[in-house]
Amino acid sequence: MKGLTIDMLTLGQTESFRKTISESDVYLFAGVTGDMNPAHIDEVYANSTKFGKRIVHGLLVSSFISTVLGTKLPGPGTIYISQSLAFKAPVYIGDTIEAKVTVKEIIKEKNRVILTTEVYNQNNDLVVSGEAMVLAPK
């Protein structure tokens, strides 16, 4: 399986990945990362926060950007160089999110691609925005 090389990419090209976040996803992420923040795993505590219930880890939500980069655009063989993130709104257990990646700039001489990265919830609310730089597959 091979991703898109620098010569196969075009400005504005886009791909996405959609997933409904389950309670198991949150617990597994907490276990793997060690992030046991009660805002994510303790319903009683979370009910007392401004969010009113448990929220999904921001980095779990934004990790689906990597899913798009590594499997679709540019795809297998892509290497992450950098990623900026701005968390715009909470994501809750049971929300369906969609990570979208769009080619913003192609730097052929360095085999690098700059992409706009966004994650939306099921109401089409922007929950995460940012920008990634990657090395395209050879």
mmCIF file of N, CA and C in Angstrom, residues 16-23 25-26 53-54 56 60-62 64 89-100 118-128:
data_model
loop_
_atom_site.group_PDB
_atom_site.id
_atom_site.type_symbol
_atom_site.label_atom_id
_atom_site.label_comp_id
_atom_site.label_asym_id
_atom_site.label_seq_id
_atom_site.Cartn_x
_atom_site.Cartn_y
_atom_site.Cartn_z
ATOM 1 N N SER A 16 -11.244 12.835 4.430
ATOM 2 C CA SER A 16 -11.749 12.883 5.805
ATOM 3 C C SER A 16 -11.919 11.482 6.376
ATOM 4 N N PHE A 17 -12.123 11.460 7.692
ATOM 5 C CA PHE A 17 -12.383 10.223 8.435
ATOM 6 C C PHE A 17 -13.427 10.534 9.490
ATOM 7 N N ARG A 18 -14.431 9.692 9.608
ATOM 8 C CA ARG A 18 -15.529 9.903 10.566
ATOM 9 C C ARG A 18 -15.592 8.756 11.572
ATOM 10 N N LYS A 19 -15.871 9.123 12.828
ATOM 11 C CA LYS A 19 -15.974 8.110 13.887
ATOM 12 C C LYS A 19 -16.853 8.626 15.003
ATOM 13 N N THR A 20 -17.646 7.720 15.571
ATOM 14 C CA THR A 20 -18.396 8.021 16.787
ATOM 15 C C THR A 20 -17.520 7.615 17.968
ATOM 16 N N ILE A 21 -17.305 8.553 18.895
ATOM 17 C CA ILE A 21 -16.431 8.321 20.038
ATOM 18 C C ILE A 21 -17.209 7.582 21.132
ATOM 19 N N SER A 22 -16.712 6.425 21.501
ATOM 20 C CA SER A 22 -17.376 5.614 22.521
ATOM 21 C C SER A 22 -16.714 5.810 23.881
ATOM 22 N N GLU A 23 -17.406 5.356 24.907
ATOM 23 C CA GLU A 23 -16.845 5.376 26.252
ATOM 24 C C GLU A 23 -15.581 4.518 26.307
ATOM 25 N N ASP A 25 -13.452 4.042 23.904
ATOM 26 C CA ASP A 25 -12.367 4.810 23.287
ATOM 27 C C ASP A 25 -11.699 5.713 24.325
ATOM 28 N N VAL A 26 -12.519 6.385 25.129
ATOM 29 C CA VAL A 26 -11.997 7.305 26.143
ATOM 30 C C VAL A 26 -11.198 6.545 27.200
ATOM 31 N N LYS A 53 -20.764 17.309 31.816
ATOM 32 C CA LYS A 53 -20.589 15.862 31.646
ATOM 33 C C LYS A 53 -19.174 15.612 31.148
ATOM 34 N N ARG A 54 -18.821 14.327 31.037
ATOM 35 C CA ARG A 54 -17.456 13.992 30.624
ATOM 36 C C ARG A 54 -17.176 14.467 29.203
ATOM 37 N N VAL A 56 -14.293 14.288 25.923
ATOM 38 C CA VAL A 56 -13.296 13.427 25.304
ATOM 39 C C VAL A 56 -11.956 14.162 25.306
ATOM 40 N N LEU A 60 -7.163 12.820 21.805
ATOM 41 C CA LEU A 60 -7.837 11.687 21.174
ATOM 42 C C LEU A 60 -8.590 12.180 19.941
ATOM 43 N N VAL A 61 -9.332 13.244 20.107
ATOM 44 C CA VAL A 61 -10.099 13.814 18.985
ATOM 45 C C VAL A 61 -9.163 14.207 17.845
ATOM 46 N N SER A 62 -8.084 14.913 18.171
ATOM 47 C CA SER A 62 -7.184 15.396 17.124
ATOM 48 C C SER A 62 -6.349 14.276 16.511
ATOM 49 N N PHE A 64 -7.327 11.751 15.107
ATOM 50 C CA PHE A 64 -7.947 11.282 13.868
ATOM 51 C C PHE A 64 -7.471 12.072 12.656
ATOM 52 N N ALA A 89 -14.158 23.658 20.751
ATOM 53 C CA ALA A 89 -15.381 23.256 21.457
ATOM 54 C C ALA A 89 -15.181 21.847 21.996
ATOM 55 N N PRO A 90 -15.899 21.509 23.072
ATOM 56 C CA PRO A 90 -15.741 20.164 23.637
ATOM 57 C C PRO A 90 -16.374 19.096 22.746
ATOM 58 N N VAL A 91 -15.843 17.900 22.882
ATOM 59 C CA VAL A 91 -16.415 16.717 22.252
ATOM 60 C C VAL A 91 -16.843 15.805 23.389
ATOM 61 N N TYR A 92 -18.030 15.257 23.277
ATOM 62 C CA TYR A 92 -18.596 14.404 24.318
ATOM 63 C C TYR A 92 -18.652 12.953 23.855
ATOM 64 N N ILE A 93 -18.652 12.035 24.805
ATOM 65 C CA ILE A 93 -18.825 10.622 24.493
ATOM 66 C C ILE A 93 -20.151 10.465 23.744
ATOM 67 N N GLY A 94 -20.099 9.749 22.641
ATOM 68 C CA GLY A 94 -21.276 9.569 21.794
ATOM 69 C C GLY A 94 -21.316 10.509 20.607
ATOM 70 N N ASP A 95 -20.479 11.553 20.611
ATOM 71 C CA ASP A 95 -20.421 12.460 19.459
ATOM 72 C C ASP A 95 -19.780 11.747 18.275
ATOM 73 N N THR A 96 -20.231 12.098 17.090
ATOM 74 C CA THR A 96 -19.603 11.621 15.861
ATOM 75 C C THR A 96 -18.771 12.769 15.319
ATOM 76 N N ILE A 97 -17.477 12.521 15.184
ATOM 77 C CA ILE A 97 -16.591 13.567 14.699
ATOM 78 C C ILE A 97 -16.085 13.201 13.303
ATOM 79 N N GLU A 98 -15.704 14.229 12.564
ATOM 80 C CA GLU A 98 -15.116 14.030 11.243
ATOM 81 C C GLU A 98 -13.860 14.874 11.149
ATOM 82 N N ALA A 99 -12.728 14.208 10.959
ATOM 83 C CA ALA A 99 -11.454 14.893 10.753
ATOM 84 C C ALA A 99 -11.288 15.130 9.255
ATOM 85 N N LYS A 100 -11.009 16.392 8.886
ATOM 86 C CA LYS A 100 -10.836 16.762 7.480
ATOM 87 C C LYS A 100 -9.461 17.366 7.290
ATOM 88 N N GLU A 118 -8.877 20.094 10.271
ATOM 89 C CA GLU A 118 -10.086 20.497 11.002
ATOM 90 C C GLU A 118 -10.840 19.255 11.453
ATOM 91 N N VAL A 119 -11.481 19.391 12.609
ATOM 92 C CA VAL A 119 -12.358 18.327 13.095
ATOM 93 C C VAL A 119 -13.704 18.959 13.423
ATOM 94 N N TYR A 120 -14.772 18.328 12.937
ATOM 95 C CA TYR A 120 -16.138 18.814 13.155
ATOM 96 C C TYR A 120 -16.927 17.750 13.908
ATOM 97 N N ASN A 121 -17.937 18.194 14.652
ATOM 98 C CA ASN A 121 -18.842 17.224 15.286
ATOM 99 C C ASN A 121 -20.051 16.983 14.382
ATOM 100 N N GLN A 122 -20.984 16.180 14.869
ATOM 101 C CA GLN A 122 -22.158 15.800 14.078
ATOM 102 C C GLN A 122 -23.065 16.985 13.748
ATOM 103 N N ASN A 123 -22.902 18.096 14.445
ATOM 104 C CA ASN A 123 -23.685 19.308 14.155
ATOM 105 C C ASN A 123 -22.943 20.251 13.225
ATOM 106 N N ASN A 124 -21.820 19.786 12.686
ATOM 107 C CA ASN A 124 -20.947 20.567 11.819
ATOM 108 C C ASN A 124 -20.300 21.745 12.546
ATOM 109 N N ASP A 125 -20.158 21.633 13.887
ATOM 110 C CA ASP A 125 -19.434 22.629 14.671
ATOM 111 C C ASP A 125 -17.953 22.295 14.616
ATOM 112 N N LEU A 126 -17.130 23.296 14.356
ATOM 113 C CA LEU A 126 -15.682 23.112 14.355
ATOM 114 C C LEU A 126 -15.219 22.901 15.792
ATOM 115 N N VAL A 127 -14.598 21.765 16.074
ATOM 116 C CA VAL A 127 -14.140 21.480 17.438
ATOM 117 C C VAL A 127 -12.623 21.558 17.574
ATOM 118 N N VAL A 128 -11.900 21.326 16.487
ATOM 119 C CA VAL A 128 -10.443 21.448 16.478
ATOM 120 C C VAL A 128 -10.019 22.016 15.129
#
